[in-house]
Amino acid sequence: MPSRPSAKPLLSEPLTPSRWWRHWWRKQTPHRQDRFAMLAPLIAVLLFFAAIGSSFMYLRLEEIDREQEAVKRDVEYTQQQIRLRLLERQEQLMRIGRDISNEEVDAQEFVSRAESLVAQHPDLQSVSWIDERRRIKASYSAPSLPTPLVRVVDTLLRPGGDTESTFSLARDLQQPVYAQPAGKSEVVPLLQLHIPLADRGHFAGVLLAEYSNENLLRYGVPAEVLAKYAVALLNGNGRVLAGNAGPIHSVGTRLLPWSSQSEAYEIPVSPVGNGLVLRAQAYRTSQGVIGSGLFWLVGALSVLTAWMLIGNWRHTRRRLQAQQALVSETNFRRAMESSMLTGMRALDMQGRITYVNTAFCRMTGWSESALVGHTAPFVHWPEEDRAYLAARLEDELNGRTPPGGFQVRVKRRDGSVFDGRMYVAPLIDAVGKQTGWMTSMTDITEPNRIREQLSASYERFTKVLEALDASVSVAPINSHELLFANKLYRLWFGVQTEGHEKLVAQAGVPTIPPSDETMDDVDAFAGLPTDSLTDTQAESSEVFVPELGKWLEVRTRYLSWVDARLVQMVIATDITPRRRAEEQSAAQAERAQTSSRLITMGEMASSVAHELNQPLAAISNYCNGMVSRIKGNGIAEADLLAALDKTARQAQRAGQIIQRIQSFVKRSEPNRSPSDVEHMVSEAVELAGIELRRRNVRLSHYVAARLPRLQVDPILIEQVLVNLLRNAAEAIDLAQRPTAQRNIELRVIPKLMDEKAGIEFSVSDTGRGLAPEVQERLFEAFFSTKAEGMGIGLNLCRTIVESHLGRMQAENLYNGNEGTGCRFSFWLPLAQSSIAQIGPANTPPTPE
Ligand code: ADP
């Protein structure tokens, strides 16, 4: 870009046209300047055309002028010749006339003299002597003419004709008179000369001479004039009397635009006057040919010039376009070069730096001038590496660099050193000759640091994975290749995939359909979006591995592996200790339940004793009565049988009580089975009835009809019911309610909880209800408000209910503001598939 002059000096100096022009020119963009520059040849060619055209015109006009001059000269000369000839004839004829007037010539003499005159001068056709009365005294005509007599009669005996009037004119003027009779078209017109004759001062007729116009032209006009011009004689009316009317143009001449009319010149032949006009028109054949040749040559040259101009123009346009493309390409490359982070350095064949890019300068901190033109050792070589770098440079110059590049240390200007990787490529010029080497350099300090960090983090990662007390393994689906296995996995299963596959199979993860040989490498989940697999939650299940004698919690998860393969990761955690603890606590809970039942029975011992006492006392009474009546022989056999029957029934009753207690306290394996609600309720009511009766409490119970069976352990549910009924009876007893208010109500009804079907058992009493502080701690173990209470009843009840996935709650009952007791209720779901965490079906053989 040309630097633009600042405005200030321009303003201070006067603005001359040349300055203005320069200023304007600099203001234009280079593109516009090129466009303007392209106009110059056009203007030159146009000027050239104008010059050629105008010089042609000028020459042509000159030539026409010259030609006209020549024609004029020649015509005048010719006229002179004809005039001289006519005057000469006139002279001779006048001499004859004089002789006639002097009467020296008679008719015969006249004819002979006329004959010699006509023979001498071919232009003269006839000579006649006519007397004053218009009679022909003598006449001689050239033999070539039509019959002279006829002619004379024709010409002279016609009154009022041309000849007659000329005759009169000659008589009147007494001077020779020329006439050009118009005549009929078919008659060859002849030029007439009337010379008056005098006889002693009187008019004595005329001497009539007739000239042939044709011959006058042929012999009067010089040959060179005839060769150059079309010469013609015309009468006063412009009719051609003799000669050519005009030249016929040659083809070449006709084509010239300005030669449409040839140069013509007319002049009256002087002694005759206006009756005879000499006309000449130039032939210009040869000149025309030369002129047109020149014209065509110039034309062709002009066309050639125009064609070259257009060609040049188009070429310039293409060059401009190419230049623009080049400029934008250069700008693009420059921008690319300065934006890229790779340093570029070119060396010539001798190892001299010929080029460095911006990035190279930026990386090293050295300016271009400090690098370009220098040879090794370069400024960016650290002193301690010089020997190594010199060897590398030697390799580089000999084309021995590894294709993957080599690592070097580079010193910055500030003395700091960074790691760089260099790649070398030969530098080939436009003709395919190697001119040096191009080295690209990238700063790999950051990648090196990242690599170190990565390897450190990988190390940490593997350390963590190795130290993990879970086995981690990754294997592709349907393949026996183990992609990853941590230490614990290797310890448990070795380096094969069997362990991984076994864990997957045992964990019940949706397994992959067995593939046949041909499908070996094909992803069995083909068509299934892997995202949906990898996004799903890890599946977890607990499996027992007999080979290890361990319980493992196995979690599996689909992953998209680093090579985009779908793989399965298995994490197995040893949960044997937890399982053992769970089993122990389950056993303890069971023992607690049994003990609780024993405690309940212990607490109920006096009631039970009292309950048993009744049938036993009755048996004893019946026996004593029968013994005394048998001793007194006062008993009939039928009475005895009835008494024995009553005794047996009392014994049965006692046996039933004992059996019920036995079955209640018996330590049995927890056993869930479809259990009849009504049966459970009646068993519990019977058991609790002993206590209730002792405490003088009434129980009313309602069980909804057609209740479905519950999948529960009936003994445990009975235990809960007995506990609640006993607590209710104790509360009523404690509240010392009058007999009318000593009521307990047990209701069993179907109920939905959280939209789940289930059965609710509720026990309502008429005790004092629950104090707030009691309500808070109700279900705590060993919380009791009773002097002899153990405080584990409700705690155990809730554990039992919740182990059956049920809910338990307590609430106070009010009548207005007055508390009228409380209501304990529990709900058990009807779900068939309630999965117990502790159950014989799921319980593995555990070492006791
Ligand atoms: P215990 O009966 O051995 O005291 P529980 O766990 O059965 O142990 O009961 C804990 C406490 O809850 C009792 O001490 C009592 O204060 C209170 N309680 C239980 N049932 C009732 C009830 N129906 N009415 C009032 N209080 C009750």
mmCIF file of C-alpha atoms in Angstrom, residues 13-174:
data_model
loop_
_atom_site.group_PDB
_atom_site.id
_atom_site.type_symbol
_atom_site.label_atom_id
_atom_site.label_comp_id
_atom_site.label_asym_id
_atom_site.label_seq_id
_atom_site.Cartn_x
_atom_site.Cartn_y
_atom_site.Cartn_z
ATOM 1 C CA GLU A 13 1.147 24.118 0.132
ATOM 2 C CA PRO A 14 -0.760 25.434 -2.889
ATOM 3 C CA LEU A 15 -2.738 22.723 -4.594
ATOM 4 C CA THR A 16 -1.374 22.500 -8.118
ATOM 5 C CA PRO A 17 -3.127 20.207 -10.618
ATOM 6 C CA SER A 18 -0.209 17.784 -10.595
ATOM 7 C CA ARG A 19 -0.251 17.669 -6.784
ATOM 8 C CA TRP A 20 -3.994 17.221 -6.806
ATOM 9 C CA TRP A 21 -3.597 14.423 -9.322
ATOM 10 C CA ARG A 22 -0.908 12.695 -7.247
ATOM 11 C CA HIS A 23 -2.990 13.049 -4.112
ATOM 12 C CA TRP A 24 -6.086 11.679 -5.852
ATOM 13 C CA TRP A 25 -4.086 8.789 -7.321
ATOM 14 C CA ARG A 26 -2.697 7.805 -3.925
ATOM 15 C CA LYS A 27 -6.148 7.928 -2.409
ATOM 16 C CA GLN A 28 -7.316 5.202 -4.780
ATOM 17 C CA THR A 29 -7.093 1.600 -3.713
ATOM 18 C CA PRO A 30 -4.519 -0.512 -5.587
ATOM 19 C CA HIS A 31 -7.386 -2.307 -7.237
ATOM 20 C CA ARG A 32 -8.817 0.937 -8.579
ATOM 21 C CA GLN A 33 -5.380 2.105 -9.590
ATOM 22 C CA ASP A 34 -5.008 -1.051 -11.639
ATOM 23 C CA ARG A 35 -8.371 -0.414 -13.228
ATOM 24 C CA PHE A 36 -7.416 3.115 -14.144
ATOM 25 C CA ALA A 37 -4.092 1.895 -15.468
ATOM 26 C CA MET A 38 -5.996 -0.478 -17.683
ATOM 27 C CA LEU A 39 -7.778 2.462 -19.302
ATOM 28 C CA ALA A 40 -4.476 3.886 -20.637
ATOM 29 C CA PRO A 41 -4.017 1.379 -23.490
ATOM 30 C CA LEU A 42 -7.656 1.841 -24.437
ATOM 31 C CA ILE A 43 -7.248 5.578 -24.678
ATOM 32 C CA ALA A 44 -4.006 5.113 -26.647
ATOM 33 C CA VAL A 45 -5.704 2.856 -29.143
ATOM 34 C CA LEU A 46 -8.650 5.199 -29.513
ATOM 35 C CA LEU A 47 -6.245 8.075 -30.121
ATOM 36 C CA PHE A 48 -4.385 5.902 -32.616
ATOM 37 C CA PHE A 49 -7.626 5.219 -34.464
ATOM 38 C CA ALA A 50 -8.501 8.885 -34.477
ATOM 39 C CA ALA A 51 -5.047 9.815 -35.809
ATOM 40 C CA ILE A 52 -5.186 7.194 -38.530
ATOM 41 C CA GLY A 53 -8.698 8.223 -39.523
ATOM 42 C CA SER A 54 -7.962 11.904 -39.606
ATOM 43 C CA SER A 55 -4.705 11.477 -41.530
ATOM 44 C CA PHE A 56 -6.587 9.339 -44.004
ATOM 45 C CA MET A 57 -9.213 11.981 -44.413
ATOM 46 C CA TYR A 58 -6.587 14.659 -44.749
ATOM 47 C CA LEU A 59 -4.643 12.724 -47.391
ATOM 48 C CA ARG A 60 -7.795 11.914 -49.230
ATOM 49 C CA LEU A 61 -8.912 15.514 -49.310
ATOM 50 C CA GLU A 62 -5.437 16.542 -50.476
ATOM 51 C CA GLU A 63 -5.605 13.965 -53.182
ATOM 52 C CA ILE A 64 -9.066 15.023 -54.268
ATOM 53 C CA ASP A 65 -7.844 18.603 -54.377
ATOM 54 C CA ARG A 66 -4.854 17.595 -56.437
ATOM 55 C CA GLU A 67 -6.976 15.524 -58.738
ATOM 56 C CA GLN A 68 -9.400 18.360 -59.225
ATOM 57 C CA GLU A 69 -6.506 20.678 -60.079
ATOM 58 C CA ALA A 70 -5.160 18.160 -62.574
ATOM 59 C CA VAL A 71 -8.557 17.664 -64.150
ATOM 60 C CA LYS A 72 -9.047 21.359 -64.480
ATOM 61 C CA ARG A 73 -5.621 21.845 -66.014
ATOM 62 C CA ASP A 74 -6.036 18.967 -68.403
ATOM 63 C CA VAL A 75 -9.536 19.994 -69.428
ATOM 64 C CA GLU A 76 -8.460 23.554 -70.027
ATOM 65 C CA TYR A 77 -5.513 22.362 -72.050
ATOM 66 C CA THR A 78 -7.776 20.125 -74.099
ATOM 67 C CA GLN A 79 -10.254 22.931 -74.625
ATOM 68 C CA GLN A 80 -7.361 25.038 -75.795
ATOM 69 C CA GLN A 81 -6.363 22.358 -78.270
ATOM 70 C CA ILE A 82 -9.893 22.030 -79.633
ATOM 71 C CA ARG A 83 -10.217 25.766 -79.818
ATOM 72 C CA LEU A 84 -6.989 26.126 -81.696
ATOM 73 C CA ARG A 85 -8.085 23.439 -84.107
ATOM 74 C CA LEU A 86 -11.460 25.061 -84.640
ATOM 75 C CA LEU A 87 -9.853 28.464 -85.049
ATOM 76 C CA GLU A 88 -7.388 26.999 -87.529
ATOM 77 C CA ARG A 89 -10.245 25.501 -89.606
ATOM 78 C CA GLN A 90 -12.169 28.698 -89.266
ATOM 79 C CA GLU A 91 -9.142 30.566 -90.600
ATOM 80 C CA GLN A 92 -8.843 28.253 -93.602
ATOM 81 C CA LEU A 93 -12.536 28.444 -94.333
ATOM 82 C CA MET A 94 -12.518 32.201 -94.030
ATOM 83 C CA ARG A 95 -9.688 32.284 -96.536
ATOM 84 C CA ILE A 96 -11.896 30.315 -98.966
ATOM 85 C CA GLY A 97 -14.747 32.671 -98.148
ATOM 86 C CA ARG A 98 -12.554 35.659 -98.928
ATOM 87 C CA ASP A 99 -11.560 34.067 -102.175
ATOM 88 C CA ILE A 100 -15.240 33.477 -102.991
ATOM 89 C CA SER A 101 -15.997 37.098 -102.189
ATOM 90 C CA ASN A 102 -13.167 38.186 -104.471
ATOM 91 C CA GLU A 103 -14.663 35.848 -107.057
ATOM 92 C CA GLU A 104 -11.424 33.971 -107.391
ATOM 93 C CA VAL A 105 -13.168 30.733 -106.724
ATOM 94 C CA ASP A 106 -16.030 29.211 -108.634
ATOM 95 C CA ALA A 107 -18.139 26.298 -107.633
ATOM 96 C CA GLN A 108 -15.813 23.722 -109.073
ATOM 97 C CA GLU A 109 -12.761 25.265 -107.517
ATOM 98 C CA PHE A 110 -14.670 25.445 -104.258
ATOM 99 C CA VAL A 111 -15.486 21.762 -104.257
ATOM 100 C CA SER A 112 -11.892 20.782 -104.954
ATOM 101 C CA ARG A 113 -10.642 23.054 -102.209
ATOM 102 C CA ALA A 114 -13.326 21.759 -99.857
ATOM 103 C CA GLU A 115 -12.405 18.215 -100.724
ATOM 104 C CA SER A 116 -8.761 18.762 -99.904
ATOM 105 C CA LEU A 117 -9.722 20.490 -96.691
ATOM 106 C CA VAL A 118 -12.050 17.681 -95.590
ATOM 107 C CA ALA A 119 -9.453 15.093 -96.549
ATOM 108 C CA GLN A 120 -6.816 16.934 -94.580
ATOM 109 C CA HIS A 121 -8.895 17.331 -91.451
ATOM 110 C CA PRO A 122 -10.940 14.351 -90.454
ATOM 111 C CA ASP A 123 -12.950 16.412 -87.935
ATOM 112 C CA LEU A 124 -14.384 18.450 -90.785
ATOM 113 C CA GLN A 125 -17.214 16.528 -92.361
ATOM 114 C CA SER A 126 -18.654 18.764 -94.963
ATOM 115 C CA VAL A 127 -18.248 22.223 -96.462
ATOM 116 C CA SER A 128 -21.083 23.884 -98.403
ATOM 117 C CA TRP A 129 -21.432 27.175 -100.222
ATOM 118 C CA ILE A 130 -24.867 28.659 -99.702
ATOM 119 C CA ASP A 131 -25.956 31.809 -101.452
ATOM 120 C CA GLU A 132 -27.915 34.595 -99.857
ATOM 121 C CA ARG A 133 -31.161 32.942 -100.929
ATOM 122 C CA ARG A 134 -30.293 29.862 -99.038
ATOM 123 C CA ARG A 135 -29.470 27.839 -102.110
ATOM 124 C CA ILE A 136 -26.564 25.503 -102.112
ATOM 125 C CA LYS A 137 -24.166 26.599 -104.772
ATOM 126 C CA ALA A 138 -21.609 23.925 -104.108
ATOM 127 C CA SER A 139 -21.021 21.339 -101.421
ATOM 128 C CA TYR A 140 -18.626 18.686 -100.463
ATOM 129 C CA SER A 141 -19.157 16.053 -97.754
ATOM 130 C CA ALA A 142 -16.873 13.413 -96.387
ATOM 131 C CA PRO A 143 -17.683 9.993 -97.812
ATOM 132 C CA SER A 144 -18.386 8.631 -94.350
ATOM 133 C CA LEU A 145 -21.394 10.935 -93.981
ATOM 134 C CA PRO A 146 -24.878 10.028 -95.118
ATOM 135 C CA THR A 147 -25.852 11.352 -98.592
ATOM 136 C CA PRO A 148 -24.818 15.036 -98.628
ATOM 137 C CA LEU A 149 -27.793 16.099 -100.685
ATOM 138 C CA VAL A 150 -30.219 14.628 -98.311
ATOM 139 C CA ARG A 151 -28.377 16.200 -95.466
ATOM 140 C CA VAL A 152 -28.284 19.650 -97.004
ATOM 141 C CA VAL A 153 -31.958 19.476 -97.927
ATOM 142 C CA ASP A 154 -32.688 18.216 -94.486
ATOM 143 C CA THR A 155 -30.658 20.838 -92.771
ATOM 144 C CA LEU A 156 -31.378 23.845 -94.862
ATOM 145 C CA LEU A 157 -34.845 23.489 -96.298
ATOM 146 C CA ARG A 158 -36.468 23.401 -93.035
ATOM 147 C CA PRO A 159 -37.658 26.859 -92.162
ATOM 148 C CA GLY A 160 -37.501 27.728 -88.478
ATOM 149 C CA GLY A 161 -34.869 24.958 -87.876
ATOM 150 C CA ASP A 162 -31.656 25.450 -86.088
ATOM 151 C CA THR A 163 -29.647 25.868 -89.274
ATOM 152 C CA GLU A 164 -31.980 28.416 -90.681
ATOM 153 C CA SER A 165 -31.787 30.555 -87.550
ATOM 154 C CA THR A 166 -27.972 30.291 -87.448
ATOM 155 C CA PHE A 167 -27.910 31.343 -91.077
ATOM 156 C CA SER A 168 -29.932 34.405 -90.222
ATOM 157 C CA LEU A 169 -27.696 35.123 -87.243
ATOM 158 C CA ALA A 170 -24.563 34.933 -89.373
ATOM 159 C CA ARG A 171 -26.176 37.218 -91.983
ATOM 160 C CA ASP A 172 -27.172 39.725 -89.327
ATOM 161 C CA LEU A 173 -23.916 39.675 -87.382
ATOM 162 C CA GLN A 174 -21.631 39.457 -90.397
#
